[in-house]
Structure formats: structure tokens, C-alpha cells
Coordinates of C-alpha atoms and ligand atoms in Angstrom, one line a residue:
Chain A
M1 CA 98.9 -19.9 63.5
N2 CA 96.5 -17.1 63.4
Y3 CA 98.4 -15.3 66.1
I4 CA 101.6 -15.3 64.1
N5 CA 99.9 -14.0 61.0
I6 CA 98.6 -11.0 62.9
Q7 CA 102.0 -10.3 64.3
T8 CA 103.6 -10.2 60.9
T9 CA 101.0 -7.8 59.4
I10 CA 101.4 -5.5 62.4
N11 CA 105.2 -5.6 61.9
I12 CA 105.0 -4.7 58.3
S13 CA 102.6 -1.9 58.8
R14 CA 104.7 -0.5 61.6
K15 CA 107.8 -0.7 59.4
E16 CA 105.8 1.0 56.7
R17 CA 104.6 3.7 59.0
I18 CA 108.2 4.4 60.1
M19 CA 109.3 4.6 56.5
M20 CA 106.4 6.9 55.7
R21 CA 107.2 9.1 58.6
F22 CA 110.8 9.2 57.6
Y23 CA 109.9 10.0 54.1
K24 CA 107.5 12.7 55.1
K25 CA 110.0 14.2 57.4
F26 CA 112.6 14.1 54.6
L27 CA 110.3 15.8 52.1
R28 CA 109.3 18.4 54.7
R29 CA 112.9 19.2 55.4
L30 CA 113.7 19.4 51.7
G31 CA 110.7 21.6 51.1
K32 CA 111.6 23.9 53.9
T33 CA 115.2 24.2 52.8
L34 CA 114.1 25.0 49.3
V35 CA 111.6 27.6 50.4
T36 CA 114.1 29.2 52.7
F37 CA 116.7 29.3 49.9
F38 CA 114.3 30.9 47.4
S39 CA 112.9 33.4 49.9
R40 CA 116.5 34.4 50.8
L41 CA 117.3 34.8 47.1
G42 CA 114.3 36.9 46.6
E43 CA 115.1 39.0 49.7
L44 CA 118.7 39.5 48.5
S45 CA 117.5 40.5 45.0
L46 CA 115.1 43.0 46.5
F47 CA 117.9 44.4 48.7
V48 CA 120.2 44.7 45.7
A49 CA 117.6 46.5 43.7
R50 CA 116.8 48.9 46.5
S51 CA 120.5 49.5 47.2
V52 CA 121.3 50.3 43.6
Y53 CA 118.2 52.6 43.3
H54 CA 119.2 54.6 46.4
C55 CA 122.8 54.8 45.2
M56 CA 121.6 56.6 42.1
T57 CA 119.0 59.0 43.6
P58 CA 119.5 62.1 45.8
P59 CA 120.0 63.0 48.6
F60 CA 123.6 62.0 48.8
Y61 CA 125.5 62.0 52.1
F62 CA 128.9 63.2 51.1
K63 CA 130.3 63.4 54.6
L64 CA 129.4 59.7 55.1
L65 CA 130.8 58.8 51.7
G66 CA 134.1 60.5 52.7
R67 CA 134.3 58.5 55.9
Q68 CA 133.8 55.3 53.9
F69 CA 136.5 56.2 51.4
L70 CA 138.9 56.6 54.3
D71 CA 137.8 53.4 56.1
I72 CA 137.7 51.2 53.0
G73 CA 140.5 52.8 51.0
F74 CA 143.1 54.6 53.0
Y75 CA 143.2 52.3 56.1
S76 CA 143.3 49.2 53.9
L77 CA 146.6 50.3 52.2
P78 CA 148.9 48.6 54.7
V79 CA 147.3 45.2 54.4
V80 CA 147.1 45.5 50.7
A81 CA 150.7 46.5 50.4
L82 CA 151.9 43.7 52.6
T83 CA 149.9 41.0 50.9
T84 CA 150.7 42.0 47.3
I85 CA 154.4 42.6 47.9
F86 CA 154.9 39.1 49.2
A87 CA 152.7 37.7 46.4
G88 CA 154.9 39.4 43.8
M89 CA 158.0 38.2 45.5
V90 CA 156.9 34.6 45.8
I91 CA 155.8 34.5 42.1
A92 CA 159.3 35.7 41.1
L93 CA 161.0 32.9 43.0
Q94 CA 158.6 30.2 41.9
T95 CA 158.8 31.2 38.2
Y96 CA 162.6 31.3 38.4
S97 CA 162.8 27.8 39.8
G98 CA 160.5 26.6 37.1
F99 CA 162.4 28.0 34.2
S100 CA 166.0 27.1 33.4
S101 CA 168.5 30.0 33.4
Y102 CA 167.9 30.4 29.7
G103 CA 165.4 33.2 29.1
A104 CA 164.5 33.4 32.8
E105 CA 164.8 37.1 32.9
S106 CA 162.0 38.0 30.6
A107 CA 159.9 35.0 31.6
V108 CA 160.0 36.1 35.3
A109 CA 159.2 39.7 34.5
S110 CA 156.2 38.8 32.4
V111 CA 154.8 36.1 34.6
V112 CA 155.1 38.4 37.6
L113 CA 153.4 41.2 35.6
I114 CA 150.5 39.0 34.4
S115 CA 149.8 37.1 37.5
V116 CA 150.0 40.1 39.8
T117 CA 147.9 42.5 37.7
R118 CA 145.3 40.0 36.4
E119 CA 144.8 37.7 39.4
L120 CA 146.8 38.2 42.6
A121 CA 146.4 41.9 43.3
P122 CA 142.6 41.9 42.7
V123 CA 142.0 38.7 44.6
F124 CA 144.2 39.7 47.6
C125 CA 142.7 43.2 47.7
G126 CA 139.3 41.7 47.6
L127 CA 139.9 39.1 50.3
M128 CA 141.8 41.4 52.6
V129 CA 139.1 44.2 52.4
A130 CA 136.4 41.6 52.8
G131 CA 137.9 40.5 56.1
R132 CA 138.6 44.0 57.3
I133 CA 135.6 46.0 56.0
G134 CA 132.9 43.4 55.3
A135 CA 133.1 42.3 58.9
A136 CA 133.1 45.9 60.3
M137 CA 130.1 46.9 58.1
A138 CA 128.1 43.9 59.2
A139 CA 128.9 44.5 62.8
E140 CA 128.1 48.2 62.7
I141 CA 124.9 47.9 60.8
G142 CA 123.9 44.8 62.7
T143 CA 124.3 46.5 66.0
M144 CA 122.3 49.5 64.7
R145 CA 119.6 47.0 63.7
V146 CA 119.3 45.2 67.0
T147 CA 119.5 48.4 69.1
E148 CA 116.7 49.9 66.9
Q149 CA 118.9 52.6 65.6
I150 CA 117.8 51.8 62.0
D151 CA 114.2 52.2 63.1
A152 CA 115.1 55.4 64.7
L153 CA 116.5 56.7 61.4
T154 CA 113.2 55.9 59.7
T155 CA 111.3 57.8 62.4
L156 CA 113.5 60.8 61.8
S157 CA 112.5 60.7 58.1
T158 CA 115.9 59.4 57.0
N159 CA 116.0 56.5 54.6
P160 CA 118.4 53.9 56.0
F161 CA 119.3 52.7 52.5
K162 CA 120.4 56.2 51.6
Y163 CA 122.1 56.9 54.9
L164 CA 123.8 53.6 55.6
V165 CA 123.9 51.4 52.5
A166 CA 124.4 53.7 49.6
P167 CA 127.6 55.4 50.9
R168 CA 129.2 52.0 51.6
I169 CA 128.4 50.6 48.2
I170 CA 129.4 53.7 46.3
A171 CA 132.7 53.8 48.2
G172 CA 133.3 50.1 47.8
V173 CA 132.8 50.2 44.0
L174 CA 135.0 53.3 43.6
V175 CA 137.8 52.5 46.1
L176 CA 138.6 48.9 45.4
P177 CA 139.8 49.5 41.8
M178 CA 142.2 52.2 43.2
L179 CA 143.4 49.7 45.8
V180 CA 144.0 47.1 43.0
V181 CA 146.1 49.6 41.1
V182 CA 148.2 50.3 44.2
G183 CA 148.4 46.5 44.7
D184 CA 149.6 46.1 41.0
I185 CA 152.4 48.5 41.5
I186 CA 153.6 47.1 44.8
G187 CA 153.3 43.5 43.7
I188 CA 155.4 44.2 40.6
F189 CA 157.9 46.0 42.8
G190 CA 158.0 42.9 45.0
G191 CA 158.9 40.8 42.0
Y192 CA 161.5 43.3 40.9
V193 CA 163.2 43.3 44.3
V194 CA 163.5 39.5 44.4
S195 CA 164.7 39.4 40.8
I196 CA 167.4 42.1 41.3
Y197 CA 168.7 41.3 44.8
Q198 CA 168.2 37.6 45.0
L199 CA 168.3 36.3 41.5
D200 CA 170.9 38.9 40.3
F201 CA 169.0 40.0 37.2
N202 CA 169.9 43.1 35.3
P203 CA 167.6 45.9 36.6
A204 CA 167.4 47.7 33.2
N205 CA 166.5 44.5 31.3
Y206 CA 163.9 43.5 33.9
I207 CA 162.2 46.9 33.8
N208 CA 162.3 46.9 30.0
S209 CA 160.7 43.5 29.7
T210 CA 158.0 44.5 32.2
I211 CA 157.1 47.6 30.2
N212 CA 157.2 45.8 26.9
E213 CA 154.9 43.1 28.2
L214 CA 152.4 45.5 29.8
Q215 CA 149.1 45.7 28.1
S216 CA 146.1 47.8 28.8
I217 CA 144.0 44.6 29.4
D218 CA 146.1 43.9 32.5
I219 CA 145.1 47.1 34.2
I220 CA 141.5 47.0 32.9
T221 CA 141.0 43.5 34.3
G222 CA 142.1 44.7 37.7
L223 CA 139.8 47.7 37.6
I224 CA 136.8 45.6 36.6
K225 CA 137.5 43.0 39.2
G226 CA 138.1 45.7 41.8
A227 CA 134.7 47.3 41.2
V228 CA 132.8 44.0 41.2
F229 CA 134.6 42.8 44.4
G230 CA 134.0 46.2 46.1
F231 CA 130.3 45.9 45.3
I232 CA 130.2 42.3 46.6
I233 CA 132.0 43.2 49.9
S234 CA 129.8 46.2 50.7
L235 CA 126.6 44.5 49.6
M236 CA 127.3 41.4 51.8
G237 CA 128.4 43.5 54.7
C238 CA 125.3 45.7 54.5
Y239 CA 122.8 42.9 53.7
N240 CA 123.9 40.6 56.5
G241 CA 124.0 43.5 59.0
Y242 CA 120.7 44.8 57.9
K243 CA 118.9 41.5 58.3
S244 CA 120.5 40.5 61.5
R245 CA 118.2 39.7 64.4
G246 CA 118.4 38.6 68.0
G247 CA 121.0 40.6 69.9
A248 CA 124.7 40.1 70.1
Q249 CA 124.6 36.5 68.8
G250 CA 122.7 37.7 65.7
V251 CA 125.3 40.3 65.1
G252 CA 128.1 37.8 65.5
E253 CA 126.5 35.5 62.9
A254 CA 126.0 38.4 60.5
T255 CA 129.7 39.3 60.7
T256 CA 130.8 35.7 60.0
N257 CA 128.3 35.3 57.2
A258 CA 129.3 38.6 55.6
V259 CA 133.0 37.6 55.5
V260 CA 132.4 34.0 54.3
A261 CA 129.8 34.9 51.7
S262 CA 131.9 37.8 50.2
S263 CA 135.1 35.7 50.2
I264 CA 133.4 32.8 48.3
L265 CA 131.6 35.2 45.9
I266 CA 134.9 37.0 45.2
L267 CA 136.6 33.8 44.2
I268 CA 133.6 32.7 42.1
F269 CA 133.3 36.0 40.3
N270 CA 137.1 36.2 39.8
Y271 CA 136.8 33.0 37.8
I272 CA 133.8 34.3 35.8
I273 CA 135.4 37.6 35.0
T274 CA 138.6 36.0 33.9
G275 CA 136.6 33.6 31.8
M276 CA 134.7 36.4 30.1
L277 CA 137.8 38.5 29.4
F278 CA 140.3 35.9 28.4
T279 CA 138.6 33.0 26.6
K280 CA 137.9 33.8 23.0
Chain B
M1 CA 84.3 67.7 70.3
K2 CA 87.9 67.1 69.3
K3 CA 88.9 65.4 66.1
N4 CA 90.5 62.0 66.0
K5 CA 94.2 62.4 65.5
I6 CA 94.9 58.7 65.1
E7 CA 92.2 56.2 64.0
I8 CA 93.2 52.5 63.6
K9 CA 90.7 49.9 62.3
G10 CA 91.1 46.2 62.0
L11 CA 94.9 46.2 62.0
H12 CA 96.5 42.8 61.3
K13 CA 100.1 41.9 61.3
A14 CA 101.7 38.4 61.3
F15 CA 105.3 37.3 61.0
G16 CA 105.2 34.0 59.0
D17 CA 102.4 32.0 60.6
K18 CA 102.8 33.8 63.9
V19 CA 99.9 36.3 64.3
V20 CA 100.9 39.3 66.4
L21 CA 98.1 41.8 65.7
D22 CA 94.7 40.4 65.1
G23 CA 92.4 43.2 64.4
V24 CA 93.4 46.2 66.6
D25 CA 91.0 49.1 66.8
I26 CA 92.2 52.3 68.4
E27 CA 91.1 56.0 68.4
I28 CA 93.1 58.8 69.9
K29 CA 91.8 62.4 70.0
E30 CA 93.9 65.4 69.3
G31 CA 96.1 66.3 72.4
E32 CA 95.0 63.1 74.2
S33 CA 97.4 60.6 75.8
L34 CA 96.6 57.0 75.3
V35 CA 98.5 54.3 77.2
V36 CA 98.4 50.8 75.8
I37 CA 99.2 48.1 78.4
G38 CA 99.9 44.5 77.8
G39 CA 102.4 41.7 78.7
S40 CA 105.8 41.3 77.1
G41 CA 105.7 40.0 73.6
T42 CA 102.1 40.8 73.0
G43 CA 102.9 43.1 70.0
K44 CA 102.9 46.5 71.6
S45 CA 106.1 47.5 69.8
V46 CA 104.8 46.0 66.6
L47 CA 101.7 48.2 66.9
I48 CA 103.6 51.5 67.0
K49 CA 106.0 50.4 64.3
C50 CA 103.1 49.8 62.0
I51 CA 101.7 53.2 62.7
Q52 CA 105.1 54.8 61.9
G53 CA 105.7 52.9 58.7
I54 CA 108.7 50.9 60.0
L55 CA 106.6 47.7 59.5
T56 CA 103.9 47.3 56.9
P57 CA 100.7 46.0 58.2
D58 CA 99.0 43.0 56.5
S59 CA 95.6 44.6 56.5
G60 CA 93.6 47.3 58.2
S61 CA 93.5 51.1 58.1
I62 CA 95.6 53.7 59.9
K63 CA 94.2 57.2 59.6
I64 CA 96.3 60.2 60.7
D65 CA 94.3 63.4 60.6
G66 CA 91.7 61.5 58.6
I67 CA 94.1 60.3 55.9
D68 CA 94.6 56.6 55.6
I69 CA 98.4 56.3 55.3
T70 CA 98.3 52.6 54.4
Q71 CA 96.7 53.6 51.0
L72 CA 99.4 56.2 50.2
D73 CA 102.7 55.5 48.5
R74 CA 105.8 56.0 50.6
E75 CA 106.6 59.6 49.5
E76 CA 103.1 60.9 50.3
A77 CA 102.9 59.0 53.6
E78 CA 106.3 60.5 54.5
K79 CA 104.5 63.8 55.2
S80 CA 102.4 62.1 57.9
Y81 CA 105.5 60.3 59.3
A82 CA 107.3 63.6 59.5
K83 CA 104.6 64.6 62.1
M84 CA 105.7 61.8 64.4
G85 CA 108.5 61.4 67.0
M86 CA 109.4 58.4 69.0
L87 CA 111.3 57.5 72.2
F88 CA 112.6 54.0 71.8
Q89 CA 112.7 51.3 74.4
G90 CA 116.5 51.3 74.5
A91 CA 116.8 55.0 73.6
A92 CA 118.3 53.8 70.2
L93 CA 120.7 56.8 70.1
F94 CA 123.1 56.8 67.1
D95 CA 126.4 55.9 68.8
S96 CA 128.6 57.3 66.1
L97 CA 127.2 60.7 66.7
K98 CA 127.6 63.1 69.6
V99 CA 124.7 63.8 72.0
W100 CA 123.8 67.1 70.4
E101 CA 124.0 65.7 66.9
N102 CA 121.6 63.0 68.0
V103 CA 119.2 65.6 69.3
A104 CA 119.6 67.8 66.2
F105 CA 119.4 64.9 63.7
G106 CA 115.9 65.6 62.4
L107 CA 116.6 69.4 62.3
I108 CA 119.8 69.0 60.3
E109 CA 118.9 66.2 58.0
N110 CA 115.3 67.1 57.2
Q111 CA 114.5 70.6 58.2
K112 CA 117.9 71.6 56.7
M113 CA 118.7 73.8 59.7
P114 CA 122.3 75.1 59.7
R115 CA 124.6 73.3 62.1
K116 CA 125.2 76.3 64.3
S117 CA 121.6 77.1 65.0
A118 CA 120.8 73.3 65.3
L119 CA 123.5 73.1 68.0
R120 CA 121.8 76.0 69.9
E121 CA 118.4 74.4 69.5
A122 CA 119.8 71.0 70.7
I123 CA 121.2 72.6 73.8
R124 CA 117.9 74.3 74.5
V125 CA 116.0 71.0 74.2
L126 CA 118.6 69.2 76.3
R127 CA 118.0 71.8 79.0
Q128 CA 114.3 71.1 78.7
V129 CA 114.8 67.5 79.6
G130 CA 117.1 68.4 82.5
L131 CA 120.5 68.0 80.9
G132 CA 123.3 70.6 80.9
A133 CA 125.2 71.9 77.9
D134 CA 128.2 69.9 79.1
V135 CA 126.7 66.6 77.8
A136 CA 126.2 68.0 74.3
D137 CA 129.7 67.0 73.2
L138 CA 129.7 63.6 74.8
Y139 CA 129.0 60.3 73.0
P140 CA 125.9 58.3 74.0
S141 CA 128.0 55.4 75.3
E142 CA 129.4 57.8 77.9
L143 CA 125.9 58.4 79.5
S144 CA 123.9 56.5 82.1
G145 CA 120.7 54.7 81.1
G146 CA 118.6 57.5 82.6
M147 CA 120.5 60.1 80.7
Q148 CA 120.2 58.2 77.5
K149 CA 116.5 58.1 77.9
R150 CA 116.5 61.9 78.4
V151 CA 118.5 62.4 75.3
G152 CA 116.2 60.0 73.4
L153 CA 113.3 62.1 74.6
A154 CA 115.1 65.3 73.6
R155 CA 115.6 63.8 70.1
A156 CA 112.0 62.8 69.9
I157 CA 110.6 66.3 70.7
A158 CA 113.3 68.4 69.0
T159 CA 111.4 68.3 65.7
K160 CA 108.2 69.5 67.4
P161 CA 106.1 66.5 66.4
E162 CA 102.3 66.5 66.6
I163 CA 102.3 62.8 67.6
I164 CA 104.8 61.2 70.0
F165 CA 105.2 57.5 70.7
F166 CA 106.8 56.2 73.8
D167 CA 108.0 52.6 73.8
E168 CA 108.3 51.4 77.4
P169 CA 109.8 54.7 78.6
T170 CA 110.4 53.6 82.2
T171 CA 111.5 50.0 81.6
G172 CA 114.9 49.4 83.2
L173 CA 114.9 52.5 85.3
D174 CA 114.7 52.8 89.1
P175 CA 111.3 54.0 90.5
I176 CA 112.6 57.6 91.1
M177 CA 114.2 58.0 87.7
S178 CA 111.0 56.5 86.3
D179 CA 109.0 59.2 87.9
V180 CA 111.4 61.9 86.6
I181 CA 110.9 60.5 83.1
N182 CA 107.1 60.3 83.5
N183 CA 107.1 64.0 84.5
L184 CA 109.3 64.9 81.6
I185 CA 106.9 63.1 79.2
I186 CA 103.9 64.9 80.6
E187 CA 105.6 68.2 80.4
S188 CA 106.9 67.8 76.9
V189 CA 103.7 66.4 75.5
K190 CA 101.7 69.3 77.2
G191 CA 104.3 71.8 76.0
L192 CA 104.0 70.7 72.4
G193 CA 100.2 70.1 72.6
A194 CA 101.0 66.8 71.1
T195 CA 99.0 63.6 70.9
A196 CA 100.8 60.8 72.7
L197 CA 100.7 57.0 72.4
T198 CA 102.6 55.2 75.1
I199 CA 103.1 51.5 75.5
T200 CA 104.2 50.1 78.8
H201 CA 103.7 47.4 81.4
D202 CA 104.6 49.7 84.2
M203 CA 101.2 50.5 85.9
A204 CA 102.5 53.4 88.0
S205 CA 103.7 55.0 84.8
A206 CA 100.5 54.3 83.0
R207 CA 98.4 55.8 85.7
K208 CA 100.5 58.9 85.7
I209 CA 100.7 59.6 81.9
A210 CA 97.4 58.4 80.7
D211 CA 94.2 60.2 79.8
K212 CA 92.9 56.8 78.6
I213 CA 94.2 53.3 78.9
A214 CA 93.7 50.4 76.5
M215 CA 94.7 46.8 77.1
L216 CA 96.2 44.7 74.3
Y217 CA 95.9 40.9 74.6
K218 CA 96.2 38.2 72.0
G219 CA 96.4 40.8 69.2
K220 CA 93.2 42.6 70.1
I221 CA 92.3 45.5 72.3
V222 CA 90.3 43.8 75.1
W223 CA 89.4 46.8 77.2
Q224 CA 89.5 50.6 77.0
G225 CA 88.7 53.4 79.5
T226 CA 90.0 56.1 81.8
V227 CA 92.2 55.4 84.8
K228 CA 89.2 55.7 87.1
E229 CA 87.2 53.3 85.0
M230 CA 90.2 50.9 85.1
D231 CA 90.1 50.8 88.9
K232 CA 86.4 49.9 88.9
T233 CA 86.3 47.5 86.0
N234 CA 85.4 43.9 86.4
N235 CA 87.2 42.9 83.2
P236 CA 89.1 39.9 84.3
Y237 CA 92.1 40.6 82.0
V238 CA 92.6 44.1 83.3
K239 CA 92.1 43.1 86.9
Q240 CA 94.7 40.3 86.5
F241 CA 97.2 42.6 84.9
I242 CA 96.8 45.4 87.4
N243 CA 97.2 43.0 90.3
G244 CA 100.1 41.3 88.7
S245 CA 98.7 37.9 89.4
S246 CA 99.7 34.7 87.6
E247 CA 96.1 33.4 88.1
G248 CA 93.4 34.5 85.7
P249 CA 92.4 34.4 82.0
I250 CA 95.8 35.6 80.8
S251 CA 97.9 32.5 80.2
V252 CA 101.7 33.0 80.3
E253 CA 103.5 31.1 77.7
V254 CA 106.9 30.3 79.1
Ligands
LIG301 N1 110.7 42.0 62.7 C1 110.1 40.9 63.3 N2 110.2 39.7 62.7 C2 109.7 38.6 63.3 N3 109.0 38.6 64.4 C3 108.9 39.8 65.1 C4 109.5 41.0 64.5 N4 109.2 42.0 65.4 C5 108.5 41.4 66.4 N5 108.3 40.1 66.2 C6 107.6 39.2 67.1 O1 106.3 39.8 67.5 C7 106.0 39.6 68.8 C8 105.7 40.9 69.5 O2 106.9 41.7 69.7 P1 106.9 43.1 70.4 O3 105.9 44.0 69.7 O4 108.3 43.6 70.4 O5 106.4 42.8 71.8 P2 106.2 43.8 73.0 O6 104.8 43.8 73.3 O7 107.0 43.2 74.2 O8 106.7 45.1 72.6 C9 107.2 38.9 69.4 O9 106.9 37.6 69.7 C10 108.3 39.0 68.4 O10 109.1 37.8 68.4
LIG302 MG1 108.4 46.2 73.0

């Protein structure tokens, strides 16, 4: 009798102990995750503040800025052109299949115009440049970090934020809006080509309705989104590269993180900006 | 009696809860060459990065020419940092720049020397470390490890620093190339009349370069003295390190 009683008490306390341990472990995990999250957030805010400060204050490295303009802007033109032209084309087809033949001409023109300028061109530019440039920035700066080249800059009395981060962020913010405008034009042209050659619309009517529908808000939206996306891409590329650690593997992680983080942020901020501009 | 060029007291540095430097005291006189020896991962690189302002120490003082740079704000401390040059462990050459642009980096970016005279100066310094003018237009990736070290040395001495740091200058080089680099270090430090702080675990190199040797272990300087004193000392840490034995007070964490 006695023996059994003891057994059960031991069993209960053991179970409890296991529960306790599990609970403790869970809390510790949770705490650690939260601490990591907030320290990352703090680190990122500090990085943003330092980056912005060094973008505004001299010395400026104009040669490096020029190189970034070329890398981010000029060499991105082909991918931007390809993605936006097909985006415009597919929107024309899709809109036409949605509307009956009555009034299709002006409907297609205005839907192409609005969707390309307000959403498709900025988002496609952002995502394409994020893949092309965000990755390259993280890889380059990350390699410089793990091979101590960033430390070497400091020992040569050169601020790495001024020399590496500022030119990339300035170029990103200035170049992306221009790319978006180029994307606007090419995307609308894509819609035009499909409408004229595949849907047999009247070219003059199509152009007329496009011009009549065009509002300054369409272009302005693209410019604002472009600037914000450019900032996000350069920031994420530089931040992940700058903080990378632990050799080639660390650089690889930084590259992936830069692209994933900037793509997600672009889509989130695209929604936020649209919300701010178009809901009254 | 010469003045202290570098004077470090009670230097502490931890990463998270990992204590790397736990109260380091070092004094280096003007024109003297101190070699800090110690095992891999004991915080030798962290030590010189703290002195150069790449890392911020948690506590302790670092005096350069009698001024505590840990108390200054960044801009004022920059004047002290400008007196320093460094040869990095992996040379850390900028791989987007040509060899001569690497060597002339400090001259062009800080001393605002025109590019033409900077090129001439870079070629002069390259010759000093035994490299011809033909490498000036190459990129660092086109050079061998030994040549990269030489270019790194050239970059470190081009700005004529008063203090030079050498982070494991001979690691990864064959014994003969190591000796060549050691000689270049001695020559260039003497030539500039600079104060030198070298960290290494290569004892042959340490003996050759050092006026004084200090041993770093568990975040503290456990022994200091001249090369002669080192050979006579009974300090168990130093003896174990010199003999390269796995038995003794130094425990190796695998
Ligand atoms: N930036 C850093 N962040 C976190 N830990 C670091 C950092 N730099 C160095 N450490 C750690 O400090 C210790 C000493 O490193 P280091 O000074 O490079 O050693 P060594 O004596 O071989 O030069 C290592 O364990 C390393 O992991
Ligand atoms: Mg080291």
C-alpha cells in the first residue's frame, strides 16, 4: 500500500518537473526571440539614422555616386523594360477579355494607364532592382566586412558610412523614380502594341483616351514609390552586408536576407503608400 | 627617458556575455616595438581594434601621446587615429581599386594629394617594400599572398604614421617569405621612427621584430619582458607557449 503511494507521488512530481522544464524552456526561447527581435530593431534604427546623417553631410564621394547611378539605373534598364512591357501587354489582354466589346477601347486604355503607372511599374522596378542590386550590394559590402576591408577604411580615416553606404542610398533614392518613369512609358507602350495589333483598336482613339485619362497623380505615385523602394533596397543591401559575419557563409546569408527583406518591405510599403494616396 | 607613446590601463571588452579583454595593461615607449603573443582567439585582434577605434572598449583608458582617446568624441579622436597605420591579417586590400590606388588611398582621400603625385608616391613606397612599378596597375586579386602582404604594408606606411599595427604579419606565409616580411617591417618601422605594436603567434617572427614581448592570456597580460628575459623566464604560460606544448597551464578549448 505504502509502496504504491510513494510511486504515484514520485510520478506526479516527475511529470510536474518535466512540465516545468518544458515551460521554462519555452519562456526562455520566447524571451530570447523577443530580445533578439528588439535588439535587431534597435540596431536597424541606429543604422538608418547614421546612414541618413552621412547622406546629408560632406564629404561626398561623387565618383562613387556616379558608379552607383550606372549600376542601379543604367544597367537595370533592360530588366525593367522587359518586365514592364509584358506587364502592360498582359493587362491589355486581360481587361479586354473582361469587358464586352462595347466601350472596350477607352476602358482598356485607362486600365492599362492606371495599373501600369500606379502599381505595376513601381512594383516591378522595385522587385527587379531588389534582386539585381540588393543582392550585389549585400555581397560586395559583406565581403568587404569579412575580409576586414571595412576596418581598413576606418584605419585610413575614411568613414565607411560615407564611402560605402551614402552613395548607394543616395543613388537608390534618386534613380528608382527615373526607372519607374521609364517603366511607365514602356508599360503603356506594351498595352498600346497589344491593343492595336492584336485587338485591332484605332491607334488615334487609343492614344487620345490614354492622354485624356492621364493625371499628375499617376506619375507622382510612381515617383514617390520609386524613391521609397530605392531607399529600402539600398538600405537592406547595405545593412545586411555591413552586419554580415563569419566568412563566405555569412555573406551568402546576407545576400539572401537583403533580397527577401527588401522584396517583402516593397510589397508592404506599396500597399501603405497606395492607401495613403488613394483612400480619402 | 622616452615618453610613453601608447598607454593602456584596465581595458575591458566583452561581446555579449563573452569576455574577451579583461583588464589589459600595456605601455609602449616612443620608437619601441612591442610584440603581443598569445593563442588563436585570445583577443589579440580585438585589442588593436580597440586602440584604433574600430571597436569601442567597455571600460579602461587608452592614452596616445598622453591623451585618453576613449574620453574624446569621434572627431577629436580622429586626429589620434590619423597617426596610426595598420597591416591587416589578410592584407584587407580594397579589391575594387588598383594596387597603387590602394597604397595611395590615405594620401588621396585624407591628405588630399593630387592623383598624379599620389601615383608617384605610391610607386616609391611600393619599391620600398620590394615591388616594381609594374604591379601598380594590377588589381589585388592578381597578386600572390606574399605580394598582397607587401602591398598592405606599403598602404600602412604610405601615410607616414607614428604608430603602426601589425596583425599576424607572417601567418599563412612560408618561412622564407615570413623572414622577408619581418625584415621589411623592421626596416619600415626604423625608417619612419615609428612605434610598433605587432600581434602574432609566430615565435620566430616575434624574436626578430620585438624590443619587448608581452603575453596575452584569458584577457590579461600575464607576462612582459625582453626577448632575453623571455628565454630565461620561469613563467609557465610563456614557457608552454614558446615550446609549443599542449601540456601546461594553458588549456586549449576545442
Ligand atoms: N565583432 C565581434 N563580435 C563578436 N565576437 C567577436 C568580434 N570580434 C571578435 N570576436 C570574438 O573575440 C574573440 C577574440 O577574437 P580575435 O581578437 O580575433 O582573436 P585573435 O587573438 O586570434 O586575433 C573570438 O572568440 C571572437 O569570436
Ligand atoms: Mg586575429
